[in-house]
XYZ file of C-alpha atoms in Angstrom:
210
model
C 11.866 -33.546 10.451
C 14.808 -34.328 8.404
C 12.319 -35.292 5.378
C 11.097 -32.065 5.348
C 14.116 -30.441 5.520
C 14.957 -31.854 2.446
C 11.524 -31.110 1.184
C 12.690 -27.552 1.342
C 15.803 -28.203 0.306
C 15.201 -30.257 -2.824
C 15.150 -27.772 -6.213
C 11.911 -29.635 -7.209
C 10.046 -27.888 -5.048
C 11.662 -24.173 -4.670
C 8.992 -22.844 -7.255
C 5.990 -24.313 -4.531
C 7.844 -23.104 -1.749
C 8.432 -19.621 -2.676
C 4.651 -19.292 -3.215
C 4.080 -20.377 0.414
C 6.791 -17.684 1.696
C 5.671 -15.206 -0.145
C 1.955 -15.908 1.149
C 3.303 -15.696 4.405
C 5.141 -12.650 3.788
C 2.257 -10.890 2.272
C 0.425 -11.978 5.829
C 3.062 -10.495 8.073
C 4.026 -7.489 6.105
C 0.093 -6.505 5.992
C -0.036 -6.909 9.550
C 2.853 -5.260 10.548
C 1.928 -2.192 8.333
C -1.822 -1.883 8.774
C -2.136 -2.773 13.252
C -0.023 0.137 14.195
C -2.001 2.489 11.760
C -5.251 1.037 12.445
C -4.569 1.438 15.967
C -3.339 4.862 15.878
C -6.348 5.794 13.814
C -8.883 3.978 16.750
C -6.656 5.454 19.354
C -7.058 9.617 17.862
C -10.041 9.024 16.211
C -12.173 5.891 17.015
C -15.739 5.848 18.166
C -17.458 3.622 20.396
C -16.159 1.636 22.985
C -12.640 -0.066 23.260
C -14.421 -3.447 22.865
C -16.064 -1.781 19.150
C -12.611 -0.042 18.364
C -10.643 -4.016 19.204
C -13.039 -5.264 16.645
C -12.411 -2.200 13.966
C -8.447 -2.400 14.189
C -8.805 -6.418 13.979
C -10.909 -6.544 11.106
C -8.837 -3.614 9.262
C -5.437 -5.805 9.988
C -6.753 -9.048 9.005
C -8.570 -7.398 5.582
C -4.567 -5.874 4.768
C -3.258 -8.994 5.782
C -5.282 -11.879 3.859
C -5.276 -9.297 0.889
C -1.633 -9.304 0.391
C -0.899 -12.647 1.165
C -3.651 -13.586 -2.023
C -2.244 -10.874 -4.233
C 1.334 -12.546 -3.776
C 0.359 -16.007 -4.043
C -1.833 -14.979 -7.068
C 1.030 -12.938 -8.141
C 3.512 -15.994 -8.326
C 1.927 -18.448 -9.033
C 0.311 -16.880 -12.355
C 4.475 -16.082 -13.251
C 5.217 -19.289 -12.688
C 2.374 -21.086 -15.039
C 3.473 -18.544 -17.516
C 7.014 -19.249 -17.081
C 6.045 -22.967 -17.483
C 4.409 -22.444 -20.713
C 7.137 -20.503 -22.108
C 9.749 -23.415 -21.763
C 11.287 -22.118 -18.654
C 11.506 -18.616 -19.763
C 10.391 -15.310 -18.249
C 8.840 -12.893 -20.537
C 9.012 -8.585 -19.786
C 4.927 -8.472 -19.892
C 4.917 -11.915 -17.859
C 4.753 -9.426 -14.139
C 2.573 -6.616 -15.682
C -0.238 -9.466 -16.590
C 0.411 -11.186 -13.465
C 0.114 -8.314 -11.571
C -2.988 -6.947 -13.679
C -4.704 -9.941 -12.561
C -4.203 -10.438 -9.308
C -4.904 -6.666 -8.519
C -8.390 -7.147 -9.819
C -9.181 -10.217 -8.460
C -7.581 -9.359 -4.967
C -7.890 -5.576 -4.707
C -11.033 -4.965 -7.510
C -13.340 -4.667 -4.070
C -13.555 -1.622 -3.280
C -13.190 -1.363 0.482
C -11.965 1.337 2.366
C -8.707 -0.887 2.925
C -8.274 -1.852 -0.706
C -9.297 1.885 -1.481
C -6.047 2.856 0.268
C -3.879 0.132 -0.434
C -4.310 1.380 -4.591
C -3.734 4.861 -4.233
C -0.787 3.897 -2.454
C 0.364 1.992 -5.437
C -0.998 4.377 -7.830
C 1.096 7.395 -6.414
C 4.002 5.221 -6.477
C 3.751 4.018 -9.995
C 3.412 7.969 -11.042
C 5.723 9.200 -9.195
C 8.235 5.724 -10.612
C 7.703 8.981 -14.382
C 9.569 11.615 -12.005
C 13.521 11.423 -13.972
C 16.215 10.375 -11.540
C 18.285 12.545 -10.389
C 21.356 10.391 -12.000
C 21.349 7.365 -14.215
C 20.561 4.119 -12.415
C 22.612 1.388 -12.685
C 22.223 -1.613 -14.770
C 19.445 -3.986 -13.158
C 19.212 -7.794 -13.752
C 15.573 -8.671 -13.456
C 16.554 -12.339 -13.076
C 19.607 -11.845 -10.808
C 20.115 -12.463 -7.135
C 16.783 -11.956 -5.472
C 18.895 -11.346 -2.139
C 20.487 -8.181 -3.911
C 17.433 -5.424 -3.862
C 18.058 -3.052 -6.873
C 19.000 0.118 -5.496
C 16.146 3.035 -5.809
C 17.450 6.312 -7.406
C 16.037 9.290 -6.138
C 14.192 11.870 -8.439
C 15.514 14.615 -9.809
C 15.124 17.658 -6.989
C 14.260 20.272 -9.776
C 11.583 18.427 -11.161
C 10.321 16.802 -7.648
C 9.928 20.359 -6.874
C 7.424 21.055 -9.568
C 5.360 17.796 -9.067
C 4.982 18.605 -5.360
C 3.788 22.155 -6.409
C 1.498 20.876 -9.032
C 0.039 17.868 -6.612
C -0.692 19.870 -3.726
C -2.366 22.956 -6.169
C -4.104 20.245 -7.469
C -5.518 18.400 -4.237
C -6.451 21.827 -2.414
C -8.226 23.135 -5.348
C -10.486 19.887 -5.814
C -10.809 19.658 -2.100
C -12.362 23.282 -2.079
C -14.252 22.470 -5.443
C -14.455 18.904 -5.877
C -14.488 17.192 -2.223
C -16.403 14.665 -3.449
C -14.161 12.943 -5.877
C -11.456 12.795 -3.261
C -10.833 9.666 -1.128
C -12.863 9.207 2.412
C -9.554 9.652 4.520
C -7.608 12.479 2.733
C -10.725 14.318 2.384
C -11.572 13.629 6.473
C -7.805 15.071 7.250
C -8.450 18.012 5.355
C -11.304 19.038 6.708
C -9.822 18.756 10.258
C -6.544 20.912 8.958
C -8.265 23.391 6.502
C -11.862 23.321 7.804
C -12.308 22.824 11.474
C -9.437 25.309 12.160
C -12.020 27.988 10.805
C -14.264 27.020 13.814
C -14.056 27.616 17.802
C -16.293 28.587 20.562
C -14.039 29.425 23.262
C -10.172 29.089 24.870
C -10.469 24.936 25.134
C -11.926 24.553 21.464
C -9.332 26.962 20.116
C -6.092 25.429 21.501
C -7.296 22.129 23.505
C -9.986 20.375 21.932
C -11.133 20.259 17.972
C -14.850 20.698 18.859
């Protein structure tokens, strides 16, 4: 035991082991995030058996779960070569490549997991355009990575005006153009905007959907 605890103590080998972590980050993170949705989801709106609905919200976790842990260990470990062949040194365009491919090697399948997972990230990246709401501070990309750089909000004004413009947008190519939206935002429209058009009686009005 003490050998390996100066295994992961010893410098030589902080590079190695912060692959590993992250890896095992990625794993936990994508289960903790995707078991409570998935069983939600199987819970409100899962068919088949419980034994059918297990193996749904298994599969779902462990696809979220594998995927990040291979996008992070892709992630740093294509940093660190390039770090490597730079003499030590981190270049700006070093994550961005990194990153670009990783996320097509990892998330390039399209799945109904990965599907989600990318328009996740994709919202996120366009919403990163919004301007803050006041000047961020100075951030060290190569600083303490136990100091998280401290997210600025957007600017309320003009967060007003892209929620405006992105839900005009979605409900006009959801009543137009359903078919170029994804498989879950289109299903949770149709039960807001579309099944509320339809009941039979007292229990499918206020009690049941159908």
């Amino acid at each position: 035991m003490s050998s390996l605890e100066a295994i992961i103590r010893d410098p030589r080998f902080r590079d190695y082991l912060a692959i590993l972590k992250g890896a095992r980050n990625g794993f936990v993170y994508g289960v903790k995030i995707r078991f409570p949705h998935a069983l939600l989801m199987a819970i409100l709106f899962g068919r088949g058996d419980w034994s059918q609905r297990a193996k749904t919200i298994f599969k779902a976790t462990k696809q979220h779960a594998t995927n990040l842990a291979k996008f992070v260990t892709i992630y740093k470990t294509l940093l660190l070569i390039q770090r490597r062949a730079n003499g030590g040194k981190e270049k700006s365009a070093d994550s961005f490549f990194a990153g670009l491919i990783g996320g097509y090697l990892v998330f390039g399948d399209r799945t109904a997991i990965n599907e989600q997972i990318v328009l996740y990230v994709c919202s996120r990246v366009v919403a990163s355009f919004i301007p803050r709401a006041f000047p961020s501070p100075p951030h060290n990309p190569n600083g303490d990575v136990l100091i998280p750089a401290r997210s600025v909000p957007p600017d309320s004004r003009i967060f007003s005006v892209f929620a405006a413009v992105s839900w005009g947008a979605v409900m006009w190519l959801f009543k137009y153009r359903p078919e170029t939206l994804q498989p879950g935002m289109a299903n949770s429209m149709q039960y807001l905007y579309r099944d509320s058009e339809a009941w039979n009686n007292l229990k499918t009005l206020l009690w049941h959907n159908k």
